[in-house]
XYZ file of C-alpha atoms in Angstrom:
371
model
C 153.314 93.047 83.705
C 152.887 96.531 83.339
C 155.712 99.332 84.269
C 155.694 101.146 87.700
C 154.713 104.795 87.760
C 156.490 107.382 89.145
C 154.470 110.096 90.724
C 156.501 113.528 90.818
C 155.717 116.173 93.531
C 158.287 119.031 93.505
C 159.704 120.369 96.552
C 161.952 123.091 96.994
C 164.852 122.178 99.354
C 167.861 123.216 97.795
C 170.043 126.419 97.100
C 168.305 128.187 94.420
C 171.262 130.312 93.520
C 172.678 127.009 91.909
C 172.756 127.568 88.248
C 171.178 124.505 86.203
C 173.579 122.367 84.058
C 174.076 123.576 80.623
C 176.064 120.487 79.089
C 176.027 117.040 79.523
C 179.304 117.478 81.294
C 177.774 119.955 84.054
C 175.266 117.755 84.212
C 176.987 114.775 85.233
C 179.563 117.044 87.414
C 176.494 118.516 89.280
C 175.172 114.900 89.710
C 178.419 113.452 90.968
C 178.599 116.394 93.591
C 175.210 115.328 94.746
C 176.122 111.628 95.052
C 179.122 112.397 96.929
C 177.036 114.635 99.185
C 174.544 112.207 99.773
C 177.150 109.445 100.563
C 179.032 111.186 103.416
C 175.631 112.219 104.814
C 174.326 108.619 105.054
C 175.242 105.471 106.984
C 176.642 102.370 105.225
C 172.943 100.444 105.945
C 171.292 103.469 103.779
C 173.549 102.606 100.816
C 173.166 98.808 101.380
C 169.406 98.876 101.399
C 169.569 101.475 97.944
C 171.782 98.599 96.378
C 169.542 96.106 96.960
C 166.621 97.799 96.221
C 168.062 99.119 92.824
C 169.873 96.035 91.990
C 167.048 93.194 93.204
C 164.113 95.092 92.856
C 164.365 97.243 89.543
C 167.088 95.116 87.664
C 166.264 91.515 88.572
C 162.571 91.470 89.942
C 160.986 93.733 87.364
C 162.538 92.094 84.111
C 161.942 88.383 85.842
C 158.157 89.387 86.223
C 158.180 90.464 82.465
C 159.939 87.104 81.464
C 157.453 84.963 83.555
C 154.586 86.531 81.767
C 155.718 85.414 78.494
C 156.834 81.848 80.074
C 153.309 81.829 81.044
C 151.873 82.141 77.593
C 154.742 80.355 76.061
C 154.212 77.294 77.968
C 150.521 76.776 77.765
C 149.031 79.635 79.325
C 146.268 81.278 77.615
C 144.114 83.281 80.167
C 144.580 87.052 79.979
C 142.778 87.643 83.168
C 145.122 85.068 85.112
C 148.183 86.926 83.959
C 146.582 90.377 84.928
C 145.544 88.978 88.246
C 149.302 87.763 89.011
C 150.289 91.702 88.821
C 148.175 92.619 91.568
C 147.549 89.570 93.394
C 150.712 90.384 95.670
C 149.457 93.406 97.204
C 149.560 92.164 100.953
C 153.134 92.031 100.350
C 153.242 96.153 100.636
C 150.951 95.591 103.822
C 153.565 93.564 105.568
C 155.977 96.649 105.018
C 153.099 99.434 105.876
C 151.381 98.226 109.094
C 154.545 97.350 111.252
C 156.291 100.844 109.923
C 153.059 102.457 111.864
C 153.926 101.094 115.125
C 157.603 101.740 114.812
C 157.168 105.019 113.574
C 154.255 105.832 116.184
C 151.960 107.314 113.203
C 148.808 107.100 112.085
C 147.341 105.955 108.988
C 146.292 108.864 106.322
C 142.329 109.005 107.071
C 140.154 108.258 104.186
C 137.372 110.592 103.239
C 135.079 110.170 100.293
C 137.067 112.102 97.419
C 140.399 110.302 98.509
C 138.426 106.722 98.458
C 136.693 107.482 95.008
C 140.194 108.550 93.505
C 141.674 104.971 94.704
C 138.584 103.199 93.047
C 138.889 105.112 90.104
C 142.827 104.334 89.578
C 142.341 100.834 90.765
C 139.888 100.431 87.922
C 142.371 101.962 85.422
C 145.322 99.942 86.692
C 143.488 96.796 86.325
C 142.377 97.702 82.693
C 146.188 98.331 82.327
C 147.275 95.149 83.351
C 144.606 93.219 81.061
C 146.059 95.250 77.999
C 149.631 94.492 78.677
C 148.492 90.616 79.036
C 147.427 90.734 75.736
C 150.913 92.196 74.721
C 152.811 89.213 76.501
C 150.596 86.620 74.790
C 150.938 87.835 71.474
C 154.575 89.557 71.461
C 158.299 88.524 72.281
C 159.134 89.781 75.805
C 161.793 92.021 74.315
C 159.584 93.377 71.757
C 157.014 94.097 74.627
C 159.249 95.462 76.723
C 160.455 98.007 74.172
C 156.820 98.875 73.404
C 156.058 99.543 77.034
C 158.899 102.303 77.040
C 156.298 104.568 75.153
C 154.433 104.882 78.530
C 157.403 107.496 79.315
C 155.999 109.437 76.173
C 152.417 109.416 77.453
C 153.421 110.150 80.988
C 155.169 113.484 79.857
C 152.150 114.394 77.525
C 149.514 113.783 79.886
C 151.712 115.219 82.842
C 152.131 118.419 80.979
C 148.453 118.440 79.822
C 146.877 117.720 83.176
C 149.420 118.247 86.050
C 151.300 121.390 84.345
C 154.583 119.733 84.346
C 157.603 120.955 82.952
C 157.747 120.214 78.933
C 161.347 121.291 77.340
C 163.379 120.746 74.444
C 165.115 117.559 76.088
C 161.593 115.700 77.126
C 160.178 116.619 73.544
C 163.252 115.192 71.790
C 162.909 112.010 74.171
C 159.326 111.803 72.804
C 160.311 111.950 69.518
C 163.048 109.766 69.607
C 161.205 106.866 71.513
C 158.295 107.313 69.049
C 160.932 106.762 65.955
C 162.251 103.699 68.084
C 158.765 102.329 68.118
C 158.121 102.862 64.426
C 161.206 101.061 63.491
C 159.896 97.893 65.592
C 156.392 98.402 63.536
C 158.153 98.318 60.391
C 160.398 95.324 61.378
C 157.301 93.074 62.350
C 157.724 90.393 59.778
C 161.131 89.626 61.606
C 159.981 90.046 65.262
C 157.469 87.138 66.284
C 157.063 83.585 66.606
C 156.152 81.393 64.179
C 152.880 80.431 65.944
C 151.640 83.946 66.187
C 149.339 85.279 63.346
C 149.676 88.595 61.531
C 146.299 89.327 63.606
C 147.397 88.476 66.763
C 150.798 90.294 66.576
C 148.972 93.320 65.588
C 146.583 92.834 68.595
C 149.588 92.619 70.939
C 151.166 95.840 69.262
C 148.173 97.717 69.727
C 147.423 96.857 72.966
C 150.666 97.336 74.157
C 150.917 100.954 72.967
C 147.233 101.707 74.361
C 148.384 100.106 77.452
C 151.186 102.426 77.592
C 148.996 105.466 76.854
C 146.821 104.451 79.861
C 149.539 103.965 82.012
C 150.864 107.619 81.444
C 147.138 108.837 81.804
C 147.246 106.934 85.229
C 150.326 108.605 86.162
C 149.280 112.282 85.620
C 145.688 111.307 87.454
C 148.059 109.802 90.436
C 150.175 113.054 90.546
C 146.842 114.983 90.730
C 145.288 113.232 93.495
C 148.918 113.189 95.468
C 148.828 116.862 95.052
C 145.377 117.838 95.885
C 144.074 115.278 98.080
C 147.046 113.785 100.112
C 149.278 116.815 100.395
C 152.144 115.567 102.749
C 155.089 113.547 101.178
C 156.474 110.590 103.110
C 157.508 107.031 102.177
C 154.669 105.755 104.232
C 152.039 108.125 102.535
C 153.043 106.750 99.056
C 152.996 103.047 100.363
C 149.429 103.752 101.477
C 148.808 104.992 97.968
C 150.059 101.916 96.270
C 148.563 99.814 98.501
C 144.985 101.051 98.068
C 145.050 101.496 94.436
C 146.618 97.820 94.168
C 143.955 96.694 96.658
C 141.228 97.945 94.181
C 143.034 96.761 91.080
C 143.139 93.433 92.540
C 139.204 93.665 93.505
C 138.407 94.511 89.797
C 140.521 92.145 88.524
C 139.431 89.057 90.643
C 135.940 89.824 89.738
C 136.581 89.580 86.005
C 138.467 86.542 86.763
C 135.462 85.104 88.569
C 133.226 85.993 85.492
C 135.394 84.323 82.986
C 135.696 81.061 85.498
C 139.655 81.843 85.607
C 140.183 80.130 88.860
C 138.855 76.641 87.364
C 140.810 77.627 84.394
C 144.096 77.793 86.392
C 143.393 73.923 87.241
C 142.623 73.054 83.835
C 145.848 74.953 82.666
C 148.160 73.392 85.346
C 147.363 69.832 84.051
C 148.438 70.631 80.383
C 151.119 73.182 80.979
C 154.297 72.178 79.824
C 156.649 71.093 82.743
C 153.456 69.859 84.537
C 151.568 71.646 87.483
C 154.377 72.340 89.637
C 156.173 74.542 86.927
C 152.628 76.227 86.162
C 152.286 77.326 89.914
C 155.911 78.297 90.300
C 155.491 80.650 87.301
C 152.427 82.098 89.074
C 153.900 82.523 92.279
C 157.008 83.833 91.415
C 155.203 86.273 89.242
C 153.269 87.516 92.032
C 156.410 87.747 94.166
C 158.681 89.540 91.581
C 156.286 92.121 90.557
C 155.771 93.245 94.109
C 159.504 93.221 94.899
C 159.904 95.455 91.920
C 157.330 97.907 93.025
C 158.747 97.976 96.372
C 162.260 98.195 95.248
C 161.333 101.033 93.078
C 159.539 103.033 95.592
C 162.744 102.689 97.987
C 165.394 103.893 95.371
C 163.407 107.011 95.013
C 163.213 107.912 98.345
C 166.790 106.376 99.276
C 168.306 108.502 96.482
C 166.568 110.418 93.731
C 164.114 110.805 90.948
C 167.130 110.611 88.487
C 168.546 107.292 89.659
C 165.372 105.775 89.686
C 165.097 106.915 86.298
C 168.504 105.605 85.178
C 167.707 102.189 86.480
C 164.275 102.355 84.808
C 166.169 102.768 81.351
C 168.547 100.247 82.159
C 166.051 97.543 82.792
C 164.738 97.906 79.149
C 167.834 96.323 77.532
C 168.329 94.124 80.610
C 164.816 92.718 79.938
C 165.204 92.505 76.180
C 168.781 90.775 76.360
C 167.419 88.467 78.947
C 164.582 87.413 76.880
C 166.869 86.846 73.762
C 169.024 84.532 76.008
C 166.560 82.794 78.133
C 163.724 82.584 75.833
C 165.452 82.744 72.517
C 163.421 85.783 71.325
C 164.020 86.729 67.987
C 166.433 89.973 67.696
C 167.085 91.393 64.501
C 169.271 94.349 63.549
C 166.538 96.681 63.373
C 165.289 95.696 66.808
C 169.064 96.278 68.137
C 168.918 99.836 66.635
C 165.430 100.410 68.320
C 166.709 99.312 71.606
C 169.685 101.711 71.350
C 167.367 104.578 70.392
C 165.147 103.798 73.262
C 168.009 104.206 75.581
C 169.077 107.516 74.137
C 165.612 108.500 74.471
C 165.488 107.544 78.134
C 168.768 109.548 78.764
C 167.251 112.720 77.059
C 164.134 112.332 79.238
C 166.305 111.803 82.341
C 168.444 114.831 81.507
C 165.322 117.342 80.755
C 163.703 116.221 83.847
C 167.002 117.122 86.204
C 167.038 120.413 87.816
C 169.455 121.028 90.875
C 166.992 123.617 92.472
C 164.295 121.484 93.178
C 164.529 118.085 94.462
C 161.559 115.682 93.497
C 159.834 113.630 96.103
C 158.405 110.487 94.074
C 157.018 107.486 94.577
C 155.599 104.691 92.422
C 152.343 103.098 91.843
C 151.449 99.517 90.342
């Protein structure tokens, strides 16, 4: 399952006179002050929803979807198209949230014109391709390794965001790029102790390469999505972001379903279910829960961004990587060498550097996620 995108649209809403933090302690102090201000300005229901979105959505559902992808392949599943389809088949769940909101808030859907529709089609196609690349990664790599490699999407998001969307590139962000790249190099050099016995050298290399390429495409989708949001959608609201997610996921679902039909994937589901370890019930449980957990993760990430801030979403996204890796070691008995542990620590450090470099108290970023 691929990672969620974070689409950043800066909006000036805070006091410009407040100086930016110059040290880690000042950063922590400034962020704590903002948290206190936010806490006293919001009802308790706001914080309950935020807690559920962060804990269940980002720290349970997303790691769960990654582990289920690996379980699918480890227990007899073979189709990359099926697991790609699972990551977008839950798109109607967003509609269940979105459609009633129109009635309760008494607003109308954003009108579709040719440019906006074409942008959704292109992003949907790229998302479908991205899902397929990540499917190859989970087919041949341990879930912990796949999750670590997928964290390079942060690197590509920063690079493409700088080149296409003219986002900020400061020393802290450059430092995070170097750190995360070094962490992935460590995994590559330690590949001999980081794979299952039945995976060949060729399959491991394929999984490794497709994971990195999927992360690169993920970063490109990030930048293109941001451009679409700024130039075509304009206004920023929770409903507009959900609309974008829904439309892109819908077109990704259409493209993936076409690929699944051409590859005779639906018939393959019946065949795989009969040979799946644990039986057909276990097989369909993995498929259904994979669909549910991924979409819950997307909705949870979106809610965290709008109920709190980009910084908190970034922190939870960083925490999600070691949570996935540790859960994979405990539940799936993934190999965990000393080099992978070192890579995990370095990756977490890189995330922290990126979050620090992206923080600006003079601006608040209104952001959304896109599957």
